[in-house]
Phi, psi and omega in degrees: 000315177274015121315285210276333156330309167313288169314302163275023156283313169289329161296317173292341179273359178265340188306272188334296208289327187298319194302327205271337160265344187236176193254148192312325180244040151271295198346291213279335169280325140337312170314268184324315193290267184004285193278356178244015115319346192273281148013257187308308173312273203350287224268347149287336160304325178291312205064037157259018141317329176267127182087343185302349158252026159245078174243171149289101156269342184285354150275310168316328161280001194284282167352291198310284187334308180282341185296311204263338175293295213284298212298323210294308191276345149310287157356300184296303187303272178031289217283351205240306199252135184309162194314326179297309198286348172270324181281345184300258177359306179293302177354308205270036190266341141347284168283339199258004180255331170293316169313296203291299190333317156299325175274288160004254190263028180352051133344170182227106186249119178269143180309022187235005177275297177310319172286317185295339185288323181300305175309290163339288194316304172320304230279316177294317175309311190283344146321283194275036179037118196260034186232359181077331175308028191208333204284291160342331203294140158307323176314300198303314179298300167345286176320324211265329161285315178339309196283330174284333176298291185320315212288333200286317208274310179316319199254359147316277175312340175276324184317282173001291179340310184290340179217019176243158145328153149272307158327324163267312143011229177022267187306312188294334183314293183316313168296331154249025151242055158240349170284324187265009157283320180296319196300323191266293192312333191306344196236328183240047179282132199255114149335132191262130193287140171322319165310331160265008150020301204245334181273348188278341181291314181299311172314304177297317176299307187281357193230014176273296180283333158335291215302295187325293217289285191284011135269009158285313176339302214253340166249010158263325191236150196319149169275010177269338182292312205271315202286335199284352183285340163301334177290302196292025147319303204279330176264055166248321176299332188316305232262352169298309182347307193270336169275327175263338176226010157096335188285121168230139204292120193304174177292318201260351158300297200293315155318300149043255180262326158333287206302332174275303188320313168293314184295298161010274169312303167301336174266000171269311156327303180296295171013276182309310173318303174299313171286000157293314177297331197259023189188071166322000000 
């Protein structure tokens, strides 16, 4: 898991840099084309191909859709707020997978889950600055639907789970969101300059290997154990932040983000705890 931290730390810092020159869903189509050739040897090495259009497609294009949403508004938030102040934000994706869970997958949410998603919530208002000069900005809103498309696509993916691969998982994701990211880009698509070469070499790579790491992460190991190694996002953000743009996260990022990061943690504890109980 702090492999794939790693790794999609890096992939959000090549986003960003991409964010400054291409319009948000080349961005998010860039993503996808980059890493799915990398894709595919994989999954023909494994010899998991067979079967692979014996799927659910209307939850994969479902997938996809939020898949093209979530990056396309990260990216956009990108471009206004540092790598810290988007993962502070994002953190509550936690609570907001816990939130669905009830209506959804009609979960059992106990009152002290339900006080930590409000707390979570508070941690994000103090993000987005509580004098308001923040609360409004398109960056901060971006970021926060970004975190509600993932929270919507985690709880997809468990459906999914019960009759698809991880391996078509995977694959169809990329694939079709690289068709309906070219297809929305397609009209203000900006040539891709030579120059960007090596970040684009970095995108496809990190975000290759990012994927491998968290789903190795999460199927060898407990998720209470595994999810909280995701907070060590914000200092891979801290210390990019600082080596390439000089920045460092005001007092009210870092309250914050304590604040969600603690809810964060206590609802992935309880989760677990609780599916221990019903499967000693």
């Amino acid at each position: 898991m702090l492999i794939a931290v790693m790794m999609f730390s890096f992939m959000d810092t090549t986003m960003k840099l991409l964010s400054a020159t291409y319009p948000a869903t080349q961005v998010t189509a860039l993503r996808a084309l980059s890493s799915l050739p990398l894709l595919c040897a994989y999954i023909w090495y494994r010899g998991a191909f067979r079967g692979i259009f014996n799927v659910r497609w209307g939850m994969h294009v479902f997938r996809a859709v939020l898949g093209i949403a979530m990056l396309t508004t990260f990216a956009y938030g990108l471009k206004a707020l540092s790598l810290a102040e988007a993962y502070s934000i994002f953190f509550i994706a936690p609570a907001l997978i816990t939130m669905l869970s009830v209506f959804v997958l009609k979960e059992r949410v106990v009152a002290g889950q339900w006080v930590a998603i409000v707390v979570g919530l508070v941690g994000v208002l103090v993000v987005l600055r509580p004098e308001g000069s923040g609360f409004l900005t398109l960056g901060g809103l971006a970021i926060l639907a970004a975190a509600a498309c993932y929270a919507v696509s985690a709880i997809t993916a468990r459906l999914l789970a019960r009759t698809d691969s991880t391996e078509s998982m995977m694959f169809w994701l990329l694939t079709l969101m690289a068709i309906g990211a070219v297809a929305l880009a397609w009209p203000m698509w900006v040539p891709v300059r030579a120059a960007d070469g090596a970040t684009l070499l970095a995108l496809a790579l990190s975000g290759f290997f990012g994927q491998l790491a968290i789903t190795k992460a999460f199927s060898t190991g407990k998720a209470s154990i595994v999810a909280p190694f995701e907070y060590t996002a914000l200092a891979w953000g801290v210390a990019i932040d600082r080596l390439l743009w000089q920045a460092l996260p005001d007092g009210y990022t870092l309250l914050g983000a304590g604040i969600i990061i603690a809810s964060g943690i206590y609802l992935v504890r309880r989760e677990s705890a609780h599916k221990e109980s019903e499967h000693p």
